[in-house]
Amino acid sequence: MRPRIAVPDNSLIRLRIALTVFFALDGFVFAGWVVRIPAIKEQTGASASALGLALLGVSAGAVITMMLTGRLCRRYGTHRVTVVCAVLLSLSVALPPLTHSAPALGAVLLVFGAAYGSINVAFNSAAVDLVGALRRPIMPSFHAAFSLGGMLGAGLGGLVAGGLSPTWHLFGLTVIGLLVTAVAGRTLLRIEPPTHTTSTTSTTSTTPPTPPTPPQDKPERMSARHLPGNLAPAPTPAPPRTGTRGLVVTFGLIALCTAYGEGALADWSALHLEHDLDATPGVAAVGYSCFALAMTIGRLTGTRLLERLGQTRTLVGGGTTAALGMLLGALAPSVWVALLGFMITGLGLANLFPVAVERAGRLAGPDGVAIASTLGYGGMLLGPPAIGFMADWFSLPAALTSVAVLAATAAVIAALTRRAAAG
């Protein structure tokens, strides 16, 4: 008995395109805000410490609302919540230039962070449903769209920074965001989240399918019998049980280990290259670009990798690759070897977060995505300050090896939970 998808194939294709657009829009808007932080700092007259506290508003808003968003998705549907959050994200990005003090900036960033965290839970949950319907491990492609959107947003921000004030630039992002949401949101709202029934003909059978549970250490081929999407959750699943929640938290820890590395490299890679390896400021700035580009390439090829290796081998191999790459990047004797290490790290980390979130979503629906995303975001928060403290105690190269340690930890977690995840 082969399961049939209740949503027509062309609707699934349009749904995939719409979700891809929302992932890219999220990265585009967030990167556009990030590149204007120096100008906002000057406008508000905030000290470095005051700015740091204000920027915590983004993280606090995201973490506070992620679990709430999981419940909203179960009640109102992931598509509706995604569209509403996209509108809120587009509107809130225009608020920071309107502030003139660090406390006011922190307050509006709390709103922006809430919208940012909420849309991440909503469209990741919708993507999990679509992965199940298509029976292909396409989750990395959505996160590749986020990365590409971020690169485009940062590039555009760099181009207009000299000619546009932060107010007009971020207002432009609001207009773009609302227009994109109006177009892509119409498609999203017209399509119901995918559901599964079984049929041997065009008539739907009343016999429910028995989903297979293939061993996760064997390669998953193109057969629907082996693809990970076969265990897709219903559009509105019940909250996770205690045993399931423990496994979801485990996948959240994998996301945490991954995001820790992303946050650490974003904030410390340039400083490492410039201060420890005597790179020029221009070359030092290339460090994170190499990492981000490698991560984007890794995600664009992630579906093919998952189809060939399966989820567990992808997680174990990615974590191991990232650990080795980060050891090379942190302990390299020259700039170019360090850049190579950063690229290897990016390739290794690329698919860990998407796979971890998708697995958590399959187990517990939007609540699972919310738990994994919250832990992952916590890792991104933990990374930069942890590196800073360890750099003061030891050295920056030694501190950066903690990224390798956590990447290896993610690989070990994936290997140890293989049988539990398969069951």
mmCIF file of C-alpha atoms in Angstrom, residues 43-381:
data_model
loop_
_atom_site.group_PDB
_atom_site.id
_atom_site.type_symbol
_atom_site.label_atom_id
_atom_site.label_comp_id
_atom_site.label_asym_id
_atom_site.label_seq_id
_atom_site.Cartn_x
_atom_site.Cartn_y
_atom_site.Cartn_z
ATOM 1 C CA GLN A 43 22.548 57.506 16.330
ATOM 2 C CA THR A 44 21.589 56.365 19.823
ATOM 3 C CA GLY A 45 24.915 57.390 21.361
ATOM 4 C CA ALA A 46 25.089 54.042 23.131
ATOM 5 C CA SER A 47 28.325 52.759 24.621
ATOM 6 C CA ALA A 48 29.587 49.330 23.595
ATOM 7 C CA SER A 49 28.211 47.748 26.768
ATOM 8 C CA ALA A 50 24.847 49.530 26.464
ATOM 9 C CA LEU A 51 24.576 48.442 22.828
ATOM 10 C CA GLY A 52 25.373 44.881 23.813
ATOM 11 C CA LEU A 53 22.550 44.885 26.339
ATOM 12 C CA ALA A 54 20.158 46.404 23.800
ATOM 13 C CA LEU A 55 21.068 43.760 21.224
ATOM 14 C CA LEU A 56 20.106 41.085 23.730
ATOM 15 C CA GLY A 57 16.548 42.236 23.060
ATOM 16 C CA VAL A 58 16.598 40.347 19.752
ATOM 17 C CA SER A 59 17.638 37.129 21.436
ATOM 18 C CA ALA A 60 15.309 37.582 24.417
ATOM 19 C CA GLY A 61 12.316 38.276 22.184
ATOM 20 C CA ALA A 62 13.044 35.222 20.056
ATOM 21 C CA VAL A 63 13.520 32.807 22.960
ATOM 22 C CA ILE A 64 10.432 34.064 24.817
ATOM 23 C CA THR A 65 8.089 33.613 21.865
ATOM 24 C CA MET A 66 9.390 30.413 20.245
ATOM 25 C CA MET A 67 7.534 28.015 22.522
ATOM 26 C CA LEU A 68 4.369 30.127 22.312
ATOM 27 C CA THR A 69 4.586 30.010 18.522
ATOM 28 C CA GLY A 70 4.608 26.218 18.589
ATOM 29 C CA ARG A 71 1.248 26.267 20.350
ATOM 30 C CA LEU A 72 -0.121 28.907 17.964
ATOM 31 C CA CYS A 73 0.886 26.752 15.008
ATOM 32 C CA ARG A 74 -1.006 23.791 16.431
ATOM 33 C CA ARG A 75 -4.088 25.931 16.935
ATOM 34 C CA TYR A 76 -4.170 28.133 13.835
ATOM 35 C CA GLY A 77 -1.915 26.291 11.378
ATOM 36 C CA THR A 78 1.681 26.886 10.336
ATOM 37 C CA HIS A 79 0.798 28.736 7.129
ATOM 38 C CA ARG A 80 -1.305 31.423 8.801
ATOM 39 C CA VAL A 81 1.235 31.957 11.557
ATOM 40 C CA THR A 82 4.060 32.228 9.002
ATOM 41 C CA VAL A 83 2.261 34.984 7.078
ATOM 42 C CA VAL A 84 1.339 36.956 10.219
ATOM 43 C CA CYS A 85 4.889 36.724 11.557
ATOM 44 C CA ALA A 86 6.322 37.827 8.192
ATOM 45 C CA VAL A 87 4.182 40.970 8.371
ATOM 46 C CA LEU A 88 5.341 41.640 11.942
ATOM 47 C CA LEU A 89 8.987 41.054 10.987
ATOM 48 C CA SER A 90 8.724 43.439 8.033
ATOM 49 C CA LEU A 91 7.093 46.172 10.131
ATOM 50 C CA SER A 92 9.369 45.825 13.161
ATOM 51 C CA VAL A 93 12.637 46.087 11.205
ATOM 52 C CA ALA A 94 11.804 49.755 10.554
ATOM 53 C CA LEU A 95 11.636 50.582 14.280
ATOM 54 C CA PRO A 96 15.339 50.686 15.387
ATOM 55 C CA PRO A 97 16.224 53.885 13.453
ATOM 56 C CA LEU A 98 13.348 55.672 15.197
ATOM 57 C CA THR A 99 14.991 55.270 18.622
ATOM 58 C CA HIS A 100 17.435 57.678 20.240
ATOM 59 C CA SER A 101 18.548 55.809 23.366
ATOM 60 C CA ALA A 102 19.823 52.349 24.229
ATOM 61 C CA PRO A 103 16.773 51.420 26.399
ATOM 62 C CA ALA A 104 14.380 52.406 23.606
ATOM 63 C CA LEU A 105 16.454 50.420 21.112
ATOM 64 C CA GLY A 106 16.341 47.391 23.389
ATOM 65 C CA ALA A 107 12.561 47.669 23.614
ATOM 66 C CA VAL A 108 11.972 47.724 19.855
ATOM 67 C CA LEU A 109 14.511 44.960 19.331
ATOM 68 C CA LEU A 110 12.480 42.837 21.733
ATOM 69 C CA VAL A 111 9.576 43.175 19.278
ATOM 70 C CA PHE A 112 11.811 42.495 16.286
ATOM 71 C CA GLY A 113 13.306 39.448 18.003
ATOM 72 C CA ALA A 114 9.855 38.103 18.836
ATOM 73 C CA ALA A 115 8.834 38.297 15.173
ATOM 74 C CA TYR A 116 12.128 36.785 14.046
ATOM 75 C CA GLY A 117 11.940 33.851 16.445
ATOM 76 C CA SER A 118 8.268 33.214 15.730
ATOM 77 C CA ILE A 119 8.583 33.088 11.960
ATOM 78 C CA ASN A 120 11.505 30.672 12.290
ATOM 79 C CA VAL A 121 9.357 28.222 14.255
ATOM 80 C CA ALA A 122 6.362 28.669 11.929
ATOM 81 C CA PHE A 123 8.041 28.169 8.565
ATOM 82 C CA ASN A 124 10.300 25.394 9.841
ATOM 83 C CA SER A 125 7.177 23.577 11.039
ATOM 84 C CA ALA A 126 5.526 24.089 7.658
ATOM 85 C CA ALA A 127 8.674 22.837 5.951
ATOM 86 C CA VAL A 128 8.666 19.685 8.095
ATOM 87 C CA ASP A 129 5.133 18.902 6.861
ATOM 88 C CA LEU A 130 6.203 19.456 3.258
ATOM 89 C CA VAL A 131 9.269 17.242 3.660
ATOM 90 C CA GLY A 132 6.950 14.469 4.773
ATOM 91 C CA ALA A 133 4.584 14.997 1.849
ATOM 92 C CA LEU A 134 7.315 15.033 -0.797
ATOM 93 C CA ARG A 135 9.207 12.132 0.816
ATOM 94 C CA ARG A 136 12.499 13.804 -0.010
ATOM 95 C CA PRO A 137 14.953 15.246 2.525
ATOM 96 C CA ILE A 138 14.735 18.809 1.183
ATOM 97 C CA MET A 139 15.028 20.614 4.522
ATOM 98 C CA PRO A 140 18.595 21.850 3.820
ATOM 99 C CA SER A 141 17.379 23.614 0.666
ATOM 100 C CA PHE A 142 15.150 25.889 2.751
ATOM 101 C CA HIS A 143 18.030 26.814 5.022
ATOM 102 C CA ALA A 144 20.191 27.419 1.965
ATOM 103 C CA ALA A 145 17.568 29.967 0.885
ATOM 104 C CA PHE A 146 17.909 31.642 4.293
ATOM 105 C CA SER A 147 21.695 31.808 3.837
ATOM 106 C CA LEU A 148 21.377 33.190 0.309
ATOM 107 C CA GLY A 149 18.858 35.762 1.500
ATOM 108 C CA GLY A 150 21.271 36.793 4.222
ATOM 109 C CA MET A 151 24.132 37.188 1.764
ATOM 110 C CA LEU A 152 21.917 39.278 -0.527
ATOM 111 C CA GLY A 153 20.658 41.411 2.354
ATOM 112 C CA ALA A 154 24.172 42.055 3.649
ATOM 113 C CA GLY A 155 25.465 42.841 0.171
ATOM 114 C CA LEU A 156 22.641 45.267 -0.561
ATOM 115 C CA GLY A 157 23.101 46.877 2.834
ATOM 116 C CA GLY A 158 26.779 47.413 2.149
ATOM 117 C CA LEU A 159 25.992 49.029 -1.199
ATOM 118 C CA VAL A 160 23.394 51.492 0.097
ATOM 119 C CA ALA A 161 25.030 52.257 3.458
ATOM 120 C CA GLY A 162 26.929 55.210 2.050
ATOM 121 C CA GLY A 163 23.949 56.788 0.336
ATOM 122 C CA LEU A 164 20.916 55.957 2.464
ATOM 123 C CA SER A 165 20.269 56.665 6.115
ATOM 124 C CA PRO A 166 19.362 53.709 8.331
ATOM 125 C CA THR A 167 15.796 55.055 8.478
ATOM 126 C CA TRP A 168 15.266 54.926 4.720
ATOM 127 C CA HIS A 169 17.196 51.683 4.263
ATOM 128 C CA LEU A 170 15.230 49.765 6.886
ATOM 129 C CA PHE A 171 11.960 51.340 5.739
ATOM 130 C CA GLY A 172 12.819 50.017 2.290
ATOM 131 C CA LEU A 173 13.203 46.565 3.818
ATOM 132 C CA THR A 174 9.734 46.964 5.319
ATOM 133 C CA VAL A 175 8.241 47.759 1.915
ATOM 134 C CA ILE A 176 10.053 44.855 0.259
ATOM 135 C CA GLY A 177 9.053 42.499 3.057
ATOM 136 C CA LEU A 178 5.373 43.446 2.879
ATOM 137 C CA LEU A 179 5.284 43.119 -0.917
ATOM 138 C CA VAL A 180 6.960 39.714 -0.833
ATOM 139 C CA THR A 181 4.648 38.569 1.950
ATOM 140 C CA ALA A 182 1.595 39.704 -0.020
ATOM 141 C CA VAL A 183 2.646 37.622 -3.037
ATOM 142 C CA ALA A 184 4.047 34.515 -1.341
ATOM 143 C CA GLY A 185 1.540 34.678 1.500
ATOM 144 C CA ARG A 186 -1.384 34.420 -0.906
ATOM 145 C CA THR A 187 -0.007 31.108 -2.154
ATOM 146 C CA LEU A 188 0.661 29.882 1.367
ATOM 147 C CA LEU A 189 -2.804 30.715 2.643
ATOM 148 C CA ARG A 190 -4.512 29.010 -0.295
ATOM 149 C CA ILE A 191 -2.792 25.674 0.284
ATOM 150 C CA GLU A 192 -3.646 23.491 3.246
ATOM 151 C CA PRO A 193 -0.717 21.809 5.040
ATOM 152 C CA PRO A 194 -0.055 18.404 3.422
ATOM 153 C CA THR A 195 -1.779 15.350 4.892
ATOM 154 C CA HIS A 196 -1.426 11.657 4.114
ATOM 155 C CA THR A 197 -3.939 8.997 3.148
ATOM 156 C CA THR A 198 -3.491 5.659 1.436
ATOM 157 C CA SER A 199 -5.005 4.386 -1.754
ATOM 158 C CA THR A 200 -4.435 1.749 -4.375
ATOM 159 C CA THR A 201 -6.545 3.673 -6.875
ATOM 160 C CA SER A 202 -7.838 7.179 -7.133
ATOM 161 C CA THR A 203 -10.247 6.431 -4.297
ATOM 162 C CA THR A 204 -8.908 7.060 -0.827
ATOM 163 C CA SER A 205 -8.584 3.934 1.286
ATOM 164 C CA THR A 206 -9.826 3.875 4.851
ATOM 165 C CA THR A 207 -6.931 1.691 5.939
ATOM 166 C CA PRO A 208 -4.274 3.803 7.638
ATOM 167 C CA PRO A 209 -0.700 3.276 6.497
ATOM 168 C CA THR A 210 1.878 1.676 8.718
ATOM 169 C CA PRO A 211 4.954 3.877 8.359
ATOM 170 C CA PRO A 212 8.233 2.021 8.040
ATOM 171 C CA THR A 213 11.123 2.687 10.363
ATOM 172 C CA PRO A 214 14.311 1.988 8.421
ATOM 173 C CA PRO A 215 17.615 1.788 10.302
ATOM 174 C CA GLN A 216 19.147 5.223 10.371
ATOM 175 C CA ASP A 217 22.672 3.947 9.804
ATOM 176 C CA LYS A 218 21.802 2.673 6.307
ATOM 177 C CA PRO A 219 21.735 4.934 3.270
ATOM 178 C CA GLU A 220 18.259 6.164 2.399
ATOM 179 C CA ARG A 221 17.553 5.768 -1.315
ATOM 180 C CA MET A 222 14.958 7.389 -3.513
ATOM 181 C CA SER A 223 12.406 4.723 -2.632
ATOM 182 C CA ALA A 224 9.514 6.111 -0.621
ATOM 183 C CA ARG A 225 10.013 3.147 1.697
ATOM 184 C CA HIS A 226 13.323 4.551 2.885
ATOM 185 C CA LEU A 227 13.021 8.318 2.668
ATOM 186 C CA PRO A 228 12.877 10.110 6.026
ATOM 187 C CA GLY A 229 9.826 12.183 5.073
ATOM 188 C CA ASN A 230 7.659 9.044 5.394
ATOM 189 C CA LEU A 231 7.203 9.808 9.073
ATOM 190 C CA ALA A 232 5.686 13.258 8.593
ATOM 191 C CA PRO A 233 3.600 14.633 11.450
ATOM 192 C CA ALA A 234 -0.017 15.569 11.071
ATOM 193 C CA PRO A 235 -0.601 19.283 10.537
ATOM 194 C CA THR A 236 -1.788 19.708 14.138
ATOM 195 C CA PRO A 237 -0.088 17.042 16.255
ATOM 196 C CA ALA A 238 -0.577 16.646 19.949
ATOM 197 C CA PRO A 239 2.070 17.963 22.336
ATOM 198 C CA PRO A 240 5.045 15.611 22.693
ATOM 199 C CA ARG A 241 4.938 12.878 25.324
ATOM 200 C CA THR A 242 7.637 12.708 27.974
ATOM 201 C CA GLY A 243 9.723 10.070 26.171
ATOM 202 C CA THR A 244 9.390 11.840 22.851
ATOM 203 C CA ARG A 245 10.244 15.171 24.445
ATOM 204 C CA GLY A 246 13.536 13.740 25.674
ATOM 205 C CA LEU A 247 14.469 12.721 22.136
ATOM 206 C CA VAL A 248 13.372 16.112 20.809
ATOM 207 C CA VAL A 249 15.621 17.800 23.386
ATOM 208 C CA THR A 250 18.463 15.577 22.197
ATOM 209 C CA PHE A 251 18.047 16.867 18.650
ATOM 210 C CA GLY A 252 17.819 20.356 20.113
ATOM 211 C CA LEU A 253 21.249 19.805 21.647
ATOM 212 C CA ILE A 254 22.602 18.984 18.188
ATOM 213 C CA ALA A 255 21.123 22.282 16.971
ATOM 214 C CA LEU A 256 22.728 24.037 19.958
ATOM 215 C CA CYS A 257 26.158 22.628 19.142
ATOM 216 C CA THR A 258 25.786 23.798 15.545
ATOM 217 C CA ALA A 259 24.521 27.287 16.332
ATOM 218 C CA TYR A 260 27.291 27.741 18.909
ATOM 219 C CA GLY A 261 29.806 27.411 16.087
ATOM 220 C CA GLU A 262 27.919 29.799 13.818
ATOM 221 C CA GLY A 263 27.731 32.468 16.507
ATOM 222 C CA ALA A 264 31.381 32.033 17.488
ATOM 223 C CA LEU A 265 32.674 32.327 13.932
ATOM 224 C CA ALA A 266 30.443 35.297 13.154
ATOM 225 C CA ASP A 267 31.889 37.307 16.046
ATOM 226 C CA TRP A 268 35.442 36.012 16.444
ATOM 227 C CA SER A 269 36.791 34.738 13.113
ATOM 228 C CA ALA A 270 37.954 38.147 11.876
ATOM 229 C CA LEU A 271 39.616 38.968 15.202
ATOM 230 C CA HIS A 272 41.425 35.621 15.182
ATOM 231 C CA LEU A 273 42.777 36.188 11.684
ATOM 232 C CA GLU A 274 43.832 39.773 12.335
ATOM 233 C CA HIS A 275 45.301 39.504 15.840
ATOM 234 C CA ASP A 276 46.638 35.951 15.916
ATOM 235 C CA LEU A 277 47.708 35.514 12.285
ATOM 236 C CA ASP A 278 48.524 39.147 11.350
ATOM 237 C CA ALA A 279 46.008 39.341 8.517
ATOM 238 C CA THR A 280 45.048 42.721 7.106
ATOM 239 C CA PRO A 281 41.567 43.971 8.031
ATOM 240 C CA GLY A 282 40.352 43.262 4.492
ATOM 241 C CA VAL A 283 41.576 39.666 4.517
ATOM 242 C CA ALA A 284 40.291 39.160 8.056
ATOM 243 C CA ALA A 285 36.817 40.184 6.932
ATOM 244 C CA VAL A 286 36.903 37.389 4.339
ATOM 245 C CA GLY A 287 37.063 34.756 7.079
ATOM 246 C CA TYR A 288 33.377 34.681 7.934
ATOM 247 C CA SER A 289 32.454 35.103 4.260
ATOM 248 C CA CYS A 290 34.330 31.891 3.469
ATOM 249 C CA PHE A 291 32.518 30.100 6.264
ATOM 250 C CA ALA A 292 29.092 31.425 5.190
ATOM 251 C CA LEU A 293 29.691 30.599 1.530
ATOM 252 C CA ALA A 294 30.763 27.046 2.373
ATOM 253 C CA MET A 295 27.702 26.609 4.577
ATOM 254 C CA THR A 296 25.442 27.798 1.749
ATOM 255 C CA ILE A 297 27.049 25.371 -0.709
ATOM 256 C CA GLY A 298 26.703 22.568 1.831
ATOM 257 C CA ARG A 299 23.003 23.272 2.242
ATOM 258 C CA LEU A 300 22.377 23.510 -1.484
ATOM 259 C CA THR A 301 23.830 20.019 -1.864
ATOM 260 C CA GLY A 302 22.292 18.740 1.381
ATOM 261 C CA THR A 303 19.317 16.970 -0.188
ATOM 262 C CA ARG A 304 21.547 14.865 -2.423
ATOM 263 C CA LEU A 305 23.817 14.097 0.526
ATOM 264 C CA LEU A 306 20.899 12.987 2.704
ATOM 265 C CA GLU A 307 19.523 10.777 -0.055
ATOM 266 C CA ARG A 308 22.879 9.045 -0.423
ATOM 267 C CA LEU A 309 23.945 8.754 3.203
ATOM 268 C CA GLY A 310 20.809 9.038 5.329
ATOM 269 C CA GLN A 311 20.262 11.378 8.260
ATOM 270 C CA THR A 312 22.432 9.725 10.885
ATOM 271 C CA ARG A 313 25.500 9.392 8.674
ATOM 272 C CA THR A 314 25.031 12.977 7.516
ATOM 273 C CA LEU A 315 24.932 14.194 11.133
ATOM 274 C CA VAL A 316 27.899 12.096 12.232
ATOM 275 C CA GLY A 317 29.947 12.922 9.143
ATOM 276 C CA GLY A 318 29.064 16.616 9.298
ATOM 277 C CA GLY A 319 29.933 16.933 12.970
ATOM 278 C CA THR A 320 33.240 15.115 12.471
ATOM 279 C CA THR A 321 34.119 17.226 9.426
ATOM 280 C CA ALA A 322 33.311 20.443 11.269
ATOM 281 C CA ALA A 323 35.411 19.392 14.261
ATOM 282 C CA LEU A 324 38.442 18.669 12.100
ATOM 283 C CA GLY A 325 37.940 21.865 10.099
ATOM 284 C CA MET A 326 37.693 24.012 13.213
ATOM 285 C CA LEU A 327 40.828 22.496 14.722
ATOM 286 C CA LEU A 328 42.583 23.430 11.491
ATOM 287 C CA GLY A 329 41.110 26.936 11.513
ATOM 288 C CA ALA A 330 41.856 27.619 15.177
ATOM 289 C CA LEU A 331 45.387 26.198 15.280
ATOM 290 C CA ALA A 332 46.507 27.086 11.731
ATOM 291 C CA PRO A 333 49.986 28.573 11.331
ATOM 292 C CA SER A 334 48.933 30.866 8.468
ATOM 293 C CA VAL A 335 45.936 32.877 7.291
ATOM 294 C CA TRP A 336 45.217 30.780 4.211
ATOM 295 C CA VAL A 337 45.244 27.530 6.139
ATOM 296 C CA ALA A 338 42.841 29.092 8.640
ATOM 297 C CA LEU A 339 40.518 30.170 5.814
ATOM 298 C CA LEU A 340 40.568 26.608 4.493
ATOM 299 C CA GLY A 341 39.678 25.392 7.976
ATOM 300 C CA PHE A 342 36.750 27.819 8.178
ATOM 301 C CA MET A 343 35.425 26.563 4.844
ATOM 302 C CA ILE A 344 35.656 22.933 5.951
ATOM 303 C CA THR A 345 33.860 23.884 9.157
ATOM 304 C CA GLY A 346 31.070 25.533 7.179
ATOM 305 C CA LEU A 347 30.623 22.471 4.985
ATOM 306 C CA GLY A 348 30.470 20.243 8.060
ATOM 307 C CA LEU A 349 27.999 22.349 10.037
ATOM 308 C CA ALA A 350 25.772 23.160 7.048
ATOM 309 C CA ASN A 351 23.180 20.420 7.418
ATOM 310 C CA LEU A 352 23.284 19.693 11.147
ATOM 311 C CA PHE A 353 20.760 22.343 12.170
ATOM 312 C CA PRO A 354 18.228 21.653 9.349
ATOM 313 C CA VAL A 355 18.304 17.896 9.975
ATOM 314 C CA ALA A 356 18.028 18.294 13.754
ATOM 315 C CA VAL A 357 15.033 20.631 13.433
ATOM 316 C CA GLU A 358 13.360 18.387 10.856
ATOM 317 C CA ARG A 359 13.772 15.322 13.070
ATOM 318 C CA ALA A 360 12.382 17.168 16.080
ATOM 319 C CA GLY A 361 9.448 18.335 13.978
ATOM 320 C CA ARG A 362 8.698 14.816 12.780
ATOM 321 C CA LEU A 363 8.593 13.632 16.368
ATOM 322 C CA ALA A 364 6.514 16.417 17.899
ATOM 323 C CA GLY A 365 5.285 18.804 15.202
ATOM 324 C CA PRO A 366 5.531 22.574 15.826
ATOM 325 C CA ASP A 367 6.290 21.998 19.519
ATOM 326 C CA GLY A 368 9.302 19.902 18.514
ATOM 327 C CA VAL A 369 10.490 22.597 16.114
ATOM 328 C CA ALA A 370 10.044 25.201 18.861
ATOM 329 C CA ILE A 371 12.074 23.196 21.391
ATOM 330 C CA ALA A 372 14.918 22.504 18.950
ATOM 331 C CA SER A 373 14.931 26.110 17.682
ATOM 332 C CA THR A 374 14.988 27.528 21.202
ATOM 333 C CA LEU A 375 17.950 25.355 22.157
ATOM 334 C CA GLY A 376 19.670 26.175 18.876
ATOM 335 C CA TYR A 377 19.187 29.891 19.387
ATOM 336 C CA GLY A 378 20.522 29.450 22.908
ATOM 337 C CA GLY A 379 23.687 28.021 21.387
ATOM 338 C CA MET A 380 24.075 31.054 19.165
ATOM 339 C CA LEU A 381 23.708 33.250 22.254
#
